[in-house]
Coordinates of N, CA and C and ligand atoms in Angstrom, one line a residue:
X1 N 30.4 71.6 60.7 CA 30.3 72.3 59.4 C 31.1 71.5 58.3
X2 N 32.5 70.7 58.6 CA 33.3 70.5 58.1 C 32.2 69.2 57.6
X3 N 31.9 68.5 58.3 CA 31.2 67.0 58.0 C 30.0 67.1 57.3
X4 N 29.4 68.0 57.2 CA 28.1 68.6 56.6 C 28.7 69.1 55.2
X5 N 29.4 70.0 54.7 CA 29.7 70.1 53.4 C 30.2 69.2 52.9
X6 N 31.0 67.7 53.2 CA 32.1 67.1 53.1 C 30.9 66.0 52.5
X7 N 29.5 65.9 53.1 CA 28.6 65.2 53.1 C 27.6 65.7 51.7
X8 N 27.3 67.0 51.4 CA 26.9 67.2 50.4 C 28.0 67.0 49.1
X9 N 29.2 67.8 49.5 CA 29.9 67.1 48.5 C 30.2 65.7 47.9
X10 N 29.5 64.4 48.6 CA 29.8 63.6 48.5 C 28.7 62.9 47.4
X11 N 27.7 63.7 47.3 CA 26.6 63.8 47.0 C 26.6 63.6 45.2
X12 N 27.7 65.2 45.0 CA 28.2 65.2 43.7 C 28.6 63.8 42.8
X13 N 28.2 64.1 40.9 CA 28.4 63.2 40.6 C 30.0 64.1 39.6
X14 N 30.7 62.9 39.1 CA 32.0 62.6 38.8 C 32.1 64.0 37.8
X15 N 31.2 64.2 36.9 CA 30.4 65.4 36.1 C 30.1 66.6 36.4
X16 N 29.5 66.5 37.6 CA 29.5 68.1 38.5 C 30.9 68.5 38.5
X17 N 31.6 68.0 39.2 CA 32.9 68.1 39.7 C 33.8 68.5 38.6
X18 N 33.7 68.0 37.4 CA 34.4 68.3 36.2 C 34.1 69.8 35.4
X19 N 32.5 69.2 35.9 CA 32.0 70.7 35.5 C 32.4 71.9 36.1
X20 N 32.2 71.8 37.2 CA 32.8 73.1 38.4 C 34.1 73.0 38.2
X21 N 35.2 72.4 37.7 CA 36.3 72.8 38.0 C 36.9 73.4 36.5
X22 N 35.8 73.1 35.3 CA 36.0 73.4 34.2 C 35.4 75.5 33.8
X23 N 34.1 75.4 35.0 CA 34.0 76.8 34.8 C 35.5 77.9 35.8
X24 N 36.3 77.5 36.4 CA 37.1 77.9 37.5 C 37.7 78.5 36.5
X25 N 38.2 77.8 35.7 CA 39.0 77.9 34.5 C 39.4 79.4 34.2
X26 N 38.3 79.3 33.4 CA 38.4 81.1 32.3 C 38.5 82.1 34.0
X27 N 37.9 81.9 34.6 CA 38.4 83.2 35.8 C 39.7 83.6 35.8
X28 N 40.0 82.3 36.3 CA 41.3 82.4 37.2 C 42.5 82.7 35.9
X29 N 42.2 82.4 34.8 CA 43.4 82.3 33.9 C 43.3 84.0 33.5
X30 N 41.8 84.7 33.7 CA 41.7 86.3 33.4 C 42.3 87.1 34.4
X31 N 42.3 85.8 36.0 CA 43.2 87.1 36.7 C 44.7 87.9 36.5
X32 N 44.7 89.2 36.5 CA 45.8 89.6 36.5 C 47.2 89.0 37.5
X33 N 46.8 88.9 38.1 CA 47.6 88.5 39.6 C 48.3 87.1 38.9
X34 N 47.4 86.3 37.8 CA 48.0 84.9 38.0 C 48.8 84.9 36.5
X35 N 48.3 86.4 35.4 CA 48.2 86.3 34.3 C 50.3 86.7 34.4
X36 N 50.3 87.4 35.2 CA 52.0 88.3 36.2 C 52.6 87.0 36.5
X37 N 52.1 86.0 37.1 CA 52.7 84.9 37.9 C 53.6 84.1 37.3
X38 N 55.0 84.0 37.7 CA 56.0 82.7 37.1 C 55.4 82.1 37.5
X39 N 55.5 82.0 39.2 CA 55.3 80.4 39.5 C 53.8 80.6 39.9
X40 N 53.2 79.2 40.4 CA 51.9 79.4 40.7 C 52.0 77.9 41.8
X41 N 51.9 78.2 42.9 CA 51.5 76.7 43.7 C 50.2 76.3 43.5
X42 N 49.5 75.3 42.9 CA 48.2 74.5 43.1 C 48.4 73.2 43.8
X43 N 47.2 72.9 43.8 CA 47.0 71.0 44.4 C 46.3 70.3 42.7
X44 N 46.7 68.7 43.3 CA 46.2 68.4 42.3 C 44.6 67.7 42.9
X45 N 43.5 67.8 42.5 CA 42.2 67.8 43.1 C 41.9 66.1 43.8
X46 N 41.4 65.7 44.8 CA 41.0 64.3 44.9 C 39.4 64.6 45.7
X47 N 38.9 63.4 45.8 CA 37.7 63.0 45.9 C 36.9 63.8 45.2
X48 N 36.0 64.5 46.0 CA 34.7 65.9 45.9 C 35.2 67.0 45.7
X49 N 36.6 67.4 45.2 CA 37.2 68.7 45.1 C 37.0 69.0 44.0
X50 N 36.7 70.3 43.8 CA 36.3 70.6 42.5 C 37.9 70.8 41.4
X51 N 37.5 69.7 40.7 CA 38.2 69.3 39.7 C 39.3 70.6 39.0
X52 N 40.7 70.3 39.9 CA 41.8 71.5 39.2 C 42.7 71.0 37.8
X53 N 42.2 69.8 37.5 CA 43.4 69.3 36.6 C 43.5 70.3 35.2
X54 N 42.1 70.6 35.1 CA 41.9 71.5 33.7 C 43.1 73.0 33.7
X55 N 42.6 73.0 35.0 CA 43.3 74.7 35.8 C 44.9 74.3 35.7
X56 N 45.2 73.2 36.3 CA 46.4 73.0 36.5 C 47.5 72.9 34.8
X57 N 46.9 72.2 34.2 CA 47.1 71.6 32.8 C 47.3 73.1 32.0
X58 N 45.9 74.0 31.9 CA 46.2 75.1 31.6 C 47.2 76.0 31.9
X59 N 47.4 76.2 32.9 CA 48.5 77.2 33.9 C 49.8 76.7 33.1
X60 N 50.5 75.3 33.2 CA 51.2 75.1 33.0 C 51.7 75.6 31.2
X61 N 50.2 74.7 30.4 CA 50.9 74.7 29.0 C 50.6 76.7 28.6
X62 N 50.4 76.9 29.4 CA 50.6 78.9 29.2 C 51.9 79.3 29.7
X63 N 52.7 78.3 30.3 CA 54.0 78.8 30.6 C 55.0 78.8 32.0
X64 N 53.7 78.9 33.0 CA 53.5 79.4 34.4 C 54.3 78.1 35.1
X65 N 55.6 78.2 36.0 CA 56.1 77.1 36.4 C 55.2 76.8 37.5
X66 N 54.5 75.7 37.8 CA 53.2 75.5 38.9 C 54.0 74.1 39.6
X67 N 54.0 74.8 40.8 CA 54.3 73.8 41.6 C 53.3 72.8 42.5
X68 N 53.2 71.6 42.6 CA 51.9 71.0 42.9 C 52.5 69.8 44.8
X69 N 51.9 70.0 45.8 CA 52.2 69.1 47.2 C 52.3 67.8 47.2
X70 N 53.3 67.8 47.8 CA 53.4 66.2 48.2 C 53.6 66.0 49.8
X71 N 51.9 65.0 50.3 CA 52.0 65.2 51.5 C 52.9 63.9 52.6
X72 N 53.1 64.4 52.8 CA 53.8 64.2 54.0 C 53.4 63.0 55.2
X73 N 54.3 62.1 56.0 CA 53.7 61.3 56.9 C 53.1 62.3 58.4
X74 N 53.6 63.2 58.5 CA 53.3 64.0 59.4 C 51.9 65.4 58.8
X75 N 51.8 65.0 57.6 CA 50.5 66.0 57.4 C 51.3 67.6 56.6
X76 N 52.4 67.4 56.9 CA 53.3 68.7 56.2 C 53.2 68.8 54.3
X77 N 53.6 69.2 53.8 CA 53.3 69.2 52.7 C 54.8 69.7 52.1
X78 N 55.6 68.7 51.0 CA 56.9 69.5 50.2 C 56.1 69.8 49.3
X79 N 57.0 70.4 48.3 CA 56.3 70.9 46.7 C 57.5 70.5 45.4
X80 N 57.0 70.1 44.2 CA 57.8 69.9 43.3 C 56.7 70.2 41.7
X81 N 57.5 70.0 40.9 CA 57.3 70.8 40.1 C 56.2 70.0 39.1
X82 N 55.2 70.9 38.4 CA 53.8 69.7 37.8 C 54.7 70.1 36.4
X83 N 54.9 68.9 35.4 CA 55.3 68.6 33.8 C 54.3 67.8 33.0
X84 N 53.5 68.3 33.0 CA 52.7 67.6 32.3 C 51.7 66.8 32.9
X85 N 50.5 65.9 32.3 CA 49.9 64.9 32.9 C 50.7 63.8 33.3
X86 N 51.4 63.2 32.6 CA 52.5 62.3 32.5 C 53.5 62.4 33.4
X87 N 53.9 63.3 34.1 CA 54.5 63.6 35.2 C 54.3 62.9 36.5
X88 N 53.3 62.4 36.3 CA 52.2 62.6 38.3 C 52.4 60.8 38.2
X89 N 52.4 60.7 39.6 CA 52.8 59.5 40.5 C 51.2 59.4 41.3
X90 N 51.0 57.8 41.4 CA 50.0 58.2 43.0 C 50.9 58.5 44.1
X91 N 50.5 59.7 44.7 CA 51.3 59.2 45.9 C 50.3 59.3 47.2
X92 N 50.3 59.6 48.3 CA 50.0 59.8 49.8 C 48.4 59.4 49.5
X93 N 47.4 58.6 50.2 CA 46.0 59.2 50.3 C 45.5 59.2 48.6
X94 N 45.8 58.2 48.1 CA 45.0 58.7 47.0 C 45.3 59.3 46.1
X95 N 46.2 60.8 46.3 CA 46.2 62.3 45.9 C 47.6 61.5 44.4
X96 N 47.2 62.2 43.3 CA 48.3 62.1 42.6 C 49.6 63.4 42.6
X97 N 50.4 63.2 42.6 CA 51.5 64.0 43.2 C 52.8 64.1 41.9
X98 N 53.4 65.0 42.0 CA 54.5 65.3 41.1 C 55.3 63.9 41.2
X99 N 55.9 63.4 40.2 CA 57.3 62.5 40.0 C 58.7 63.1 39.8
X100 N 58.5 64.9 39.9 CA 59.7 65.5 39.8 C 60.3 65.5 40.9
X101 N 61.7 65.6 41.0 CA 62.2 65.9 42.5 C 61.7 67.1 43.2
X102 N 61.8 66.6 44.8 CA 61.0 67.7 45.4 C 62.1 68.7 45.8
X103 N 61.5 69.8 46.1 CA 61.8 71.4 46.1 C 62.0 71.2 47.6
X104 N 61.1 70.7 48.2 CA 61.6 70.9 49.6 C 59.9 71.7 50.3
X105 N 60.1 71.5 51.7 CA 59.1 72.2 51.9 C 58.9 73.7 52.2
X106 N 60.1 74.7 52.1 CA 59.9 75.4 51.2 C 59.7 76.5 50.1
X107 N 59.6 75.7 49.5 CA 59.4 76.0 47.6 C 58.4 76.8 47.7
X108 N 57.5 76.7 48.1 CA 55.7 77.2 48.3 C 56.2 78.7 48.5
X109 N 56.9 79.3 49.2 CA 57.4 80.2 49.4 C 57.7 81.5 47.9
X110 N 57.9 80.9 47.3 CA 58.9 81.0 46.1 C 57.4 81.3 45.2
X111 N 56.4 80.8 45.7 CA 55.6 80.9 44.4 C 54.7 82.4 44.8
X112 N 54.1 83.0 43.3 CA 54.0 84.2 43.5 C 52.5 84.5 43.8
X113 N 51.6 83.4 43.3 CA 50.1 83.0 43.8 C 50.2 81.6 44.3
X114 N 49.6 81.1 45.4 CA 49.2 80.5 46.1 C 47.5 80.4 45.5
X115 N 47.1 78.6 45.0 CA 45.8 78.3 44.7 C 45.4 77.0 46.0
X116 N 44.8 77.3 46.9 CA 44.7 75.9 48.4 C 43.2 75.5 48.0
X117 N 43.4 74.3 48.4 CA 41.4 73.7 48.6 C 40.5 74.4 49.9
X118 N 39.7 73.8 50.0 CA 39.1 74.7 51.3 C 37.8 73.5 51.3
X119 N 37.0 73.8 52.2 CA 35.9 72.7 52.5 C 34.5 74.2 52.5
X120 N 35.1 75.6 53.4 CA 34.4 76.3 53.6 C 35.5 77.9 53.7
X121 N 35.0 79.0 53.0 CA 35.5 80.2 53.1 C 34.4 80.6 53.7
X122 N 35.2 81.7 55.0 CA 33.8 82.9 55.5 C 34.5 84.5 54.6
X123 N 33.9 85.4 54.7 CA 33.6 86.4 54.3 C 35.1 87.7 54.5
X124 N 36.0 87.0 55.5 CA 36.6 87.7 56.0 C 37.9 86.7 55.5
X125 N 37.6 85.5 55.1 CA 39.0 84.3 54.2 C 39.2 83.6 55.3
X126 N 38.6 83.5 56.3 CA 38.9 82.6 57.2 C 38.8 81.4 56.4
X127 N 39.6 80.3 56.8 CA 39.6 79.1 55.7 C 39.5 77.6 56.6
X128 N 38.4 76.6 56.0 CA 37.9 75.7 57.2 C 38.7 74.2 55.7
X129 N 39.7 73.5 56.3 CA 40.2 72.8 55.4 C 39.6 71.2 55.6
X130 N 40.0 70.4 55.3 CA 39.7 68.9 55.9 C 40.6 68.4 57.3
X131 N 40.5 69.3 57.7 CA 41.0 69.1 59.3 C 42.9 68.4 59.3
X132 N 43.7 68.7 58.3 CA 44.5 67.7 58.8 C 46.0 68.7 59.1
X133 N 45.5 70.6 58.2 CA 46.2 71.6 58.9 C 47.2 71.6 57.7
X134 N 47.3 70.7 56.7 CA 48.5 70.8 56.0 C 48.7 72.4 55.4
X135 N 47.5 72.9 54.9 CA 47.5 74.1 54.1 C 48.3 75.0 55.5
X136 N 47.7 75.3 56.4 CA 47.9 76.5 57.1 C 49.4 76.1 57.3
X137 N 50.0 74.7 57.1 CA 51.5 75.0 57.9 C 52.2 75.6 56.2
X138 N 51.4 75.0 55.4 CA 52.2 75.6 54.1 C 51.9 77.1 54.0
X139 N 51.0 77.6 54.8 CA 51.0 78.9 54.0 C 51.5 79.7 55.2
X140 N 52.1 79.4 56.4 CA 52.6 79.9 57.1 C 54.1 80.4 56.5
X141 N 54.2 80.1 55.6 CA 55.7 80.0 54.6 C 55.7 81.1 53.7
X142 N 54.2 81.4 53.3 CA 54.1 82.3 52.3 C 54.0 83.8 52.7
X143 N 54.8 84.8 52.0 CA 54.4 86.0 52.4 C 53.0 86.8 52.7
X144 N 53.1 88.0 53.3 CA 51.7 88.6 53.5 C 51.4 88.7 52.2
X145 N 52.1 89.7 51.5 CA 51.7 89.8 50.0 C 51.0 89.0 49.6
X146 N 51.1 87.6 49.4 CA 50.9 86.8 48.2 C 50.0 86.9 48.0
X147 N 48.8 86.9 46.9 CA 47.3 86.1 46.5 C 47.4 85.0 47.2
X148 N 46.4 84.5 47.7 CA 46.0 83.2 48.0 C 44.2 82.5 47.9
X149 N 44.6 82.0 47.0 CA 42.6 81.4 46.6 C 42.0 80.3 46.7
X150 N 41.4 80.3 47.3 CA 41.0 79.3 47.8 C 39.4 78.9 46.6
X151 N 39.4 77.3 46.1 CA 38.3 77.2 44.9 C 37.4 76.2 45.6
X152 N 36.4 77.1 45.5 CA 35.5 76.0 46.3 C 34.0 76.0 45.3
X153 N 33.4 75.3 45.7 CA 31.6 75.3 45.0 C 30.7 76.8 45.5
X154 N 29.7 76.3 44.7 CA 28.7 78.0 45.2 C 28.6 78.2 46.4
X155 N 28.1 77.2 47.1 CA 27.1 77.4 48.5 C 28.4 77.9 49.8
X156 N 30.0 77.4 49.3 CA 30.8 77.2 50.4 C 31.7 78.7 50.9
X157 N 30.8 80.0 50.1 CA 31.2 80.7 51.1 C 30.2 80.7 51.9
X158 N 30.9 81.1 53.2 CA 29.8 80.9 54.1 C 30.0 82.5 55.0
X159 N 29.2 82.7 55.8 CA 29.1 83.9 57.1 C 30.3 83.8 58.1
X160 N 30.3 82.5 58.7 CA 31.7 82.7 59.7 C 31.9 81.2 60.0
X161 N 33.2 80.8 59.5 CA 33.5 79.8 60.1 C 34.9 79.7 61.0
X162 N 34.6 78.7 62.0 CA 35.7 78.9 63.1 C 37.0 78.9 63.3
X163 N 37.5 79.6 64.1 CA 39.4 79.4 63.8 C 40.4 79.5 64.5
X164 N 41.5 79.2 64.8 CA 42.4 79.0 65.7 C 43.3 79.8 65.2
X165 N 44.3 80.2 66.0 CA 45.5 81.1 65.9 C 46.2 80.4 64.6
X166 N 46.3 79.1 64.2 CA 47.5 78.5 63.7 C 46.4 79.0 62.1
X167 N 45.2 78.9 62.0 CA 45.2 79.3 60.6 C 45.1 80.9 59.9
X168 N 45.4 80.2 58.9 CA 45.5 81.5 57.9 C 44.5 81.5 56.6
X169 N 44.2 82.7 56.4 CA 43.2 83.2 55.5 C 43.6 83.4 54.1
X170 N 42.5 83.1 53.2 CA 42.9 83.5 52.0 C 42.1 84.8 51.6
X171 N 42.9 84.9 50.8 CA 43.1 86.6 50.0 C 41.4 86.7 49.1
X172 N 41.2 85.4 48.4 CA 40.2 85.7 47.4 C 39.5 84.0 47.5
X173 N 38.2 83.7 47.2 CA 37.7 82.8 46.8 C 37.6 82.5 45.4
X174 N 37.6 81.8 44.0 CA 36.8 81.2 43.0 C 35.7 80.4 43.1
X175 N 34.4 80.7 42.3 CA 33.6 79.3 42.6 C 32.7 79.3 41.1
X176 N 32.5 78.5 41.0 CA 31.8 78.2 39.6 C 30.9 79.3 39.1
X177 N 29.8 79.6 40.0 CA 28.9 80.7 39.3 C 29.3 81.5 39.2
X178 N 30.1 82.1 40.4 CA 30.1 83.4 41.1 C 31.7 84.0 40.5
X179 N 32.8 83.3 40.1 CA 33.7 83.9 39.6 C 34.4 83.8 40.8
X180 N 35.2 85.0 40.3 CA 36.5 85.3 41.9 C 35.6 86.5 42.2
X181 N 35.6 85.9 44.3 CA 35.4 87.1 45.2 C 36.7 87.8 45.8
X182 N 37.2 88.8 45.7 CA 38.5 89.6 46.6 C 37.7 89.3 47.9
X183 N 38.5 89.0 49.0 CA 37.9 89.1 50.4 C 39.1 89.6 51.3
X184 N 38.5 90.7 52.3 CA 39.4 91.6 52.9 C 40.9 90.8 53.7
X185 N 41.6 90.8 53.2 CA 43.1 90.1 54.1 C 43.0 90.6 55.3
X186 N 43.2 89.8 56.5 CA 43.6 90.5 57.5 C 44.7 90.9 57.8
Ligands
ADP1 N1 51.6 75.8 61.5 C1 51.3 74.6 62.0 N2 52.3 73.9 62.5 C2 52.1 72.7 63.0 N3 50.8 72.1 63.1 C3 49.8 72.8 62.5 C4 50.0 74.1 62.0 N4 48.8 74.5 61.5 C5 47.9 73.5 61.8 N5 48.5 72.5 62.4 C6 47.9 71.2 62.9 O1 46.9 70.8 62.0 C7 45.7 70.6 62.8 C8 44.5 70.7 62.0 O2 44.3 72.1 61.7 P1 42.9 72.6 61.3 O3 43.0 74.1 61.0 O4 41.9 72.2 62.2 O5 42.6 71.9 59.9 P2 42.3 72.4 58.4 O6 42.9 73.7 58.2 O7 42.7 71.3 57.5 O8 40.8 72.5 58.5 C9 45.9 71.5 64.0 O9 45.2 71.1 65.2 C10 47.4 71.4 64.3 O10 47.7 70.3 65.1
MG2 MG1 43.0 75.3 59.4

């Protein structure tokens, strides 16, 4: 499943991706949950992800302290704080990452919505990532409470995708057409 969406996504041109992460936008900035939020943890987007910088850029110049991952040689993820465009380093894989000092790994804790990537959401928030587990050990940190949303494209909710004890589900999906879905927490 994981290689099969990873494969359509690949598909996308530089545009799509801009596009989809430009409609994410107005949702997520109307939800209540994020509109309440000091802090907000996001990622900053790489390859086929649907483009958060708009999301991220926004959140911040509205006020919202947004903390953005820096991964780790073991796959763990710290968090430190996003200031701007001008802020961000390459760092790990590509991924551009905060240049502020890091918070530690965990800071993620602290934040009051939780925004994670996903490759595939099922119906129940099971959440199918790029296999490398970073999200689930970060969100093993986060309270039950929290929001947690996972922004994916149209097609990537899906009926059921597979899962092991170590992951954890998100609270709601975003996706371009469709808006935010609430999906039952377990
Ligand atoms: N809480 C955790 N602590 C330590 N390792 C973890 C934890 N959660 C996941 N992992 C590691 O990450 C690997 C990949 O997780 P997986 O759920 O398959 O990837 P993804 O969520 O990225 O799709 C797991 O096999 C496990 O070794
Ligand atoms: Mg997982």
């Amino acid at each position: 499943m994981r290689g099969r969406i990873l494969a359509s996504r690949a598909g996308l041109s530089a545009s799509a991706r801009e596009e989809a992460g430009r409609s994410l936008v107005h949702p997520l900035l109307e939800l209540p949950e994020l509109g309440m939020a000091g802090t907000v943890a996001c990622y900053y987007s790489i390859g086929a992800e649907p483009d958060t910088r708009r999301l991220v850029y926004a959140l911040w110049k509205r006020g919202t302290y947004v903390l953005l991952p820096l991964l780790l040689p073991d796959g763990d993820l710290e968090w430190a704080s996003y200031e701007g465009p001008d802020s961000l380093v390459p760092g790990a894989r590509g991924c551009m990452e905060p240049g502020e000092p890091t918070r530690g790994l965990d800071a993620v804790a602290r934040a009051d919505v939780v925004i994670v990537p996903a490759v595939a959401v099922d119906r129940n928030g099971n959440r199918l990532g790029r296999g490398g587990g970073s999200f689930d050990r970060a969100l093993a940190r986060v309270g039950p409470l929290i929001p947690v949303i996972a922004l994916l494209y149209d097609d990537e909710l899906v009926d059921d995708v597979p899962t092991e004890p170590h992951d954890r589900p998100v609270t709601a999906v975003a996706r371009p057409t469709h808006g935010i879905t609430p999906l039952p927490a377990r």
